[in-house]
XYZ file of N, CA and C in Angstrom:
339
model
N -165.926 -150.800 131.824
C -164.612 -150.907 131.082
C -163.470 -149.407 130.727
N -162.470 -149.645 130.682
C -161.390 -147.972 130.940
C -161.664 -148.511 129.354
N -160.987 -147.010 129.384
C -161.126 -146.487 127.356
C -159.735 -145.039 127.698
N -159.535 -145.098 126.357
C -159.044 -143.816 126.627
C -159.279 -142.368 125.174
N -159.615 -141.313 125.385
C -160.208 -140.485 125.060
C -159.194 -139.528 124.907
N -159.120 -139.378 123.528
C -158.360 -138.547 122.933
C -157.773 -136.873 122.781
N -157.200 -135.997 123.059
C -157.955 -134.953 122.582
C -157.234 -134.694 121.055
N -157.988 -134.267 120.146
C -157.839 -134.202 118.847
C -156.256 -133.953 118.207
N -155.795 -132.971 118.877
C -154.081 -132.762 118.181
C -153.051 -133.838 118.717
N -153.471 -134.687 120.040
C -152.881 -135.963 120.249
C -152.805 -136.943 119.225
N -154.906 -137.472 119.003
C -154.637 -138.321 117.871
C -154.100 -137.929 116.702
N -154.161 -136.492 116.352
C -154.021 -136.394 114.757
C -152.074 -136.908 114.887
N -151.588 -136.188 116.186
C -150.320 -136.438 116.209
C -149.888 -138.357 115.392
N -150.300 -138.894 116.396
C -150.579 -140.096 116.370
C -150.887 -140.908 115.342
N -151.783 -140.284 114.820
C -152.547 -140.761 113.424
C -150.968 -140.443 112.440
N -150.868 -139.579 112.432
C -149.253 -139.043 111.523
C -148.423 -139.544 111.637
N -148.085 -139.894 113.056
C -146.438 -141.114 112.981
C -146.958 -142.784 112.963
N -147.735 -142.918 113.027
C -148.099 -144.024 112.413
C -148.255 -144.469 110.800
N -148.880 -143.792 110.166
C -149.019 -143.557 108.562
C -147.511 -143.564 108.282
N -146.445 -142.755 109.040
C -145.535 -142.261 108.770
C -144.668 -143.757 109.186
N -144.776 -144.728 109.612
C -143.258 -145.131 110.361
C -144.053 -146.677 110.206
N -144.465 -147.444 108.920
C -145.338 -148.823 108.574
C -143.735 -150.144 108.034
N -142.705 -149.184 108.194
C -141.487 -150.022 108.290
C -140.509 -150.080 109.385
N -141.872 -149.797 110.826
C -141.414 -150.459 111.993
C -142.053 -149.787 112.872
N -141.880 -150.555 114.021
C -142.548 -150.030 115.154
C -141.920 -148.458 116.272
N -142.794 -148.176 116.216
C -142.756 -147.182 117.399
C -143.164 -146.916 118.403
N -143.009 -146.353 120.045
C -143.040 -146.237 120.839
C -143.539 -144.513 120.919
N -144.583 -144.643 121.913
C -145.101 -143.219 122.370
C -145.541 -143.288 123.985
N -145.090 -142.308 124.566
C -145.710 -142.232 125.973
C -146.898 -140.898 126.363
N -148.243 -141.305 126.403
C -149.322 -140.947 126.251
C -149.371 -140.267 128.030
N -149.492 -138.977 127.945
C -149.644 -138.073 128.864
C -151.620 -137.874 128.635
N -151.523 -136.354 130.522
C -152.916 -136.694 130.385
C -153.790 -137.131 131.423
N -154.561 -137.669 132.185
C -155.074 -137.598 133.618
C -155.857 -138.864 133.297
N -156.118 -139.111 134.307
C -157.441 -140.387 134.305
C -158.431 -139.981 135.125
N -159.842 -139.790 135.189
C -160.583 -139.740 135.769
C -161.638 -140.572 135.789
N -162.416 -141.347 136.950
C -163.686 -142.901 136.450
C -162.176 -143.749 135.820
N -163.188 -144.257 135.172
C -162.785 -145.551 133.857
C -162.070 -144.875 132.542
N -162.210 -143.583 132.830
C -161.391 -142.511 131.068
C -159.953 -142.249 131.329
N -159.232 -143.166 130.499
C -157.359 -142.302 129.978
C -157.956 -141.133 129.167
N -157.215 -139.285 129.724
C -158.315 -139.012 128.679
C -156.548 -138.521 128.168
N -156.070 -138.362 126.965
C -155.103 -138.457 126.605
C -155.131 -136.731 125.980
N -153.906 -135.872 126.883
C -154.141 -134.658 125.966
C -152.453 -133.899 125.449
N -151.448 -135.628 125.312
C -150.549 -135.242 124.080
C -149.230 -136.350 124.823
N -148.187 -136.236 123.818
C -147.078 -137.471 123.935
C -146.092 -137.113 124.057
N -145.126 -137.592 123.979
C -143.978 -137.750 123.730
C -143.288 -138.704 123.549
N -142.056 -139.069 122.609
C -141.313 -140.381 121.727
C -139.724 -140.177 123.115
N -139.852 -141.589 123.636
C -139.302 -142.035 124.695
C -137.939 -142.102 123.485
N -136.119 -141.821 124.668
C -135.149 -142.604 123.547
C -135.431 -143.939 122.861
N -135.574 -144.529 121.592
C -135.221 -145.463 121.305
C -133.894 -146.383 121.120
N -133.966 -147.386 120.907
C -132.692 -148.351 121.307
C -132.582 -148.866 120.294
N -133.643 -149.513 119.989
C -133.779 -150.661 118.424
C -135.095 -150.285 117.600
N -135.622 -150.491 116.673
C -136.913 -150.929 116.190
C -136.497 -151.249 114.975
N -137.691 -152.662 114.337
C -138.472 -153.192 113.268
C -139.706 -152.959 112.624
N -139.946 -153.884 112.173
C -141.169 -154.484 111.759
C -142.761 -155.021 112.370
N -141.330 -155.687 113.800
C -142.330 -156.557 114.798
C -142.166 -155.836 116.217
N -141.059 -154.971 116.249
C -140.378 -154.651 117.442
C -139.858 -153.327 117.470
N -140.144 -153.091 119.127
C -139.394 -151.572 119.723
C -139.134 -152.027 121.000
N -137.685 -151.321 121.047
C -136.784 -150.671 122.150
C -136.702 -149.687 122.714
N -137.371 -149.570 123.724
C -136.790 -147.684 124.194
C -137.060 -147.983 125.798
N -136.730 -146.732 125.787
C -136.468 -146.158 127.466
C -138.516 -146.172 127.838
N -138.537 -146.776 128.952
C -139.469 -146.628 130.208
C -139.859 -145.559 129.686
N -141.333 -145.827 129.616
C -142.374 -144.029 130.249
C -142.301 -144.320 131.696
N -142.570 -142.241 131.303
C -142.131 -142.488 133.175
C -143.177 -141.450 133.422
N -143.401 -140.958 135.418
C -144.824 -141.303 135.706
C -145.895 -140.108 135.576
N -145.310 -139.379 134.844
C -146.788 -138.822 134.279
C -147.367 -139.692 132.970
N -146.802 -140.354 132.416
C -147.379 -140.934 131.544
C -148.246 -141.871 131.934
N -149.784 -141.682 131.457
C -151.214 -142.565 131.660
C -151.305 -143.559 130.502
N -150.627 -143.534 129.514
C -150.887 -144.961 128.672
C -148.976 -145.195 127.629
N -148.536 -146.098 128.148
C -147.406 -146.675 127.609
C -147.526 -147.225 126.124
N -147.357 -147.282 124.973
C -148.025 -147.542 123.193
C -147.243 -147.406 122.814
N -147.073 -148.280 121.506
C -146.726 -148.774 121.171
C -147.060 -149.335 119.730
N -146.723 -149.047 118.371
C -147.201 -149.967 117.063
C -147.149 -150.788 117.009
N -148.039 -151.674 116.135
C -148.367 -153.072 115.376
C -148.024 -152.994 114.394
N -147.900 -153.987 113.593
C -148.668 -153.651 111.855
C -150.116 -153.458 112.038
N -150.383 -153.274 110.812
C -151.930 -153.160 110.376
C -152.348 -154.380 110.981
N -153.516 -154.129 111.610
C -154.705 -155.899 112.311
C -153.774 -156.517 112.768
N -152.726 -156.122 113.565
C -152.298 -157.433 114.744
C -152.393 -156.344 116.066
N -153.616 -156.645 116.543
C -153.711 -156.458 117.881
C -153.343 -156.735 119.091
N -153.040 -157.798 119.346
C -152.809 -158.507 119.937
C -151.635 -158.169 120.655
N -151.896 -158.328 122.670
C -150.300 -158.038 123.264
C -149.585 -159.823 122.922
N -148.591 -159.054 122.629
C -147.238 -160.210 122.909
C -146.846 -160.588 124.144
N -146.099 -161.455 124.993
C -146.234 -162.339 126.084
C -144.750 -161.156 126.381
N -144.200 -160.382 125.204
C -143.610 -159.705 125.283
C -144.103 -158.454 126.017
N -145.153 -157.648 125.644
C -145.692 -156.524 125.576
C -146.553 -156.738 127.195
N -146.703 -157.559 127.502
C -147.565 -157.978 129.190
C -146.215 -158.282 130.090
N -145.186 -158.113 129.904
C -144.185 -157.576 130.318
C -143.510 -157.016 130.997
N -143.560 -155.897 129.304
C -143.382 -154.477 129.673
C -144.165 -154.082 130.454
N -145.574 -154.423 130.010
C -146.630 -153.355 130.825
C -146.473 -153.896 132.727
N -145.855 -154.807 133.017
C -145.756 -155.157 134.170
C -144.580 -154.185 134.465
N -143.353 -153.774 133.761
C -142.662 -153.066 134.248
C -143.321 -151.299 134.307
N -144.139 -151.105 133.286
C -144.973 -149.581 133.335
C -146.109 -149.822 134.499
N -146.468 -151.115 135.523
C -146.732 -150.488 136.678
C -146.125 -150.512 137.863
N -145.127 -150.711 138.128
C -143.992 -150.082 138.819
C -144.007 -148.555 138.319
N -144.519 -147.979 137.526
C -143.884 -146.824 137.899
C -145.151 -146.119 137.939
N -145.979 -146.022 136.990
C -147.760 -146.017 137.099
C -149.259 -146.676 137.298
N -148.840 -147.741 138.851
C -149.815 -148.363 139.241
C -151.043 -148.345 137.875
N -151.664 -146.746 138.214
C -152.797 -146.963 137.816
C -152.719 -147.279 135.800
N -151.653 -146.693 135.128
C -151.250 -146.791 133.554
C -151.847 -148.119 133.189
N -152.073 -147.223 131.931
C -152.521 -148.778 130.462
C -151.110 -149.090 129.586
N -151.585 -149.327 129.274
C -150.359 -150.726 127.776
C -151.736 -150.392 126.633
N -150.587 -149.922 125.807
C -151.066 -150.096 124.264
C -150.921 -149.969 122.982
N -151.693 -150.886 122.267
C -151.485 -150.947 121.126
C -151.648 -150.183 119.688
N -151.196 -149.589 119.227
C -151.753 -148.899 118.208
C -151.614 -150.085 116.432
N -152.354 -149.810 116.158
C -152.442 -151.214 114.984
C -153.108 -150.703 114.017
N -153.874 -149.458 113.345
C -154.220 -148.917 112.273
C -154.404 -147.597 113.133
N -154.359 -147.015 111.319
C -154.438 -145.312 112.365
C -155.585 -144.376 112.818
N -156.473 -145.782 112.802
C -157.957 -145.567 113.455
C -158.069 -146.873 114.675
N -157.318 -147.721 114.744
C -157.416 -148.671 115.683
C -156.547 -148.783 116.595
N -156.804 -149.253 118.002
C -155.993 -149.852 118.961
C -156.501 -150.496 120.035
N -155.507 -151.380 120.397
C -155.765 -151.940 121.678
C -155.190 -151.675 123.098
N -155.929 -152.311 124.383
C -155.596 -151.049 125.530
C -155.418 -152.496 126.699
N -154.217 -152.589 127.902
C -154.632 -153.981 128.416
C -153.930 -153.280 129.676
N -154.937 -153.346 130.380
C -154.737 -153.260 131.876
C -154.564 -154.058 133.329
């Protein structure tokens, strides 16, 4: 089973971002490296965002150095929608080994690969 391992600074930044954006979803591109089945997240950037609401975010695709394309969901709504799965397919064209993720709480994530 694949899993994400966060550097403390990257995780703290994501937690602060999640708690500050409860009125809308956000997108983040997590950078780092893959070793075996583990994805080590060492940093992140926020891509250009076109629109955002409580249940949707539209932003640029993450670049090829991204190992996890992540966006937020409201608390405890961790399931991937059909749109999320379609976005994952676009991201896999950029990084064949990349994961897609949802952050659905300050300490809760779901990943799709």
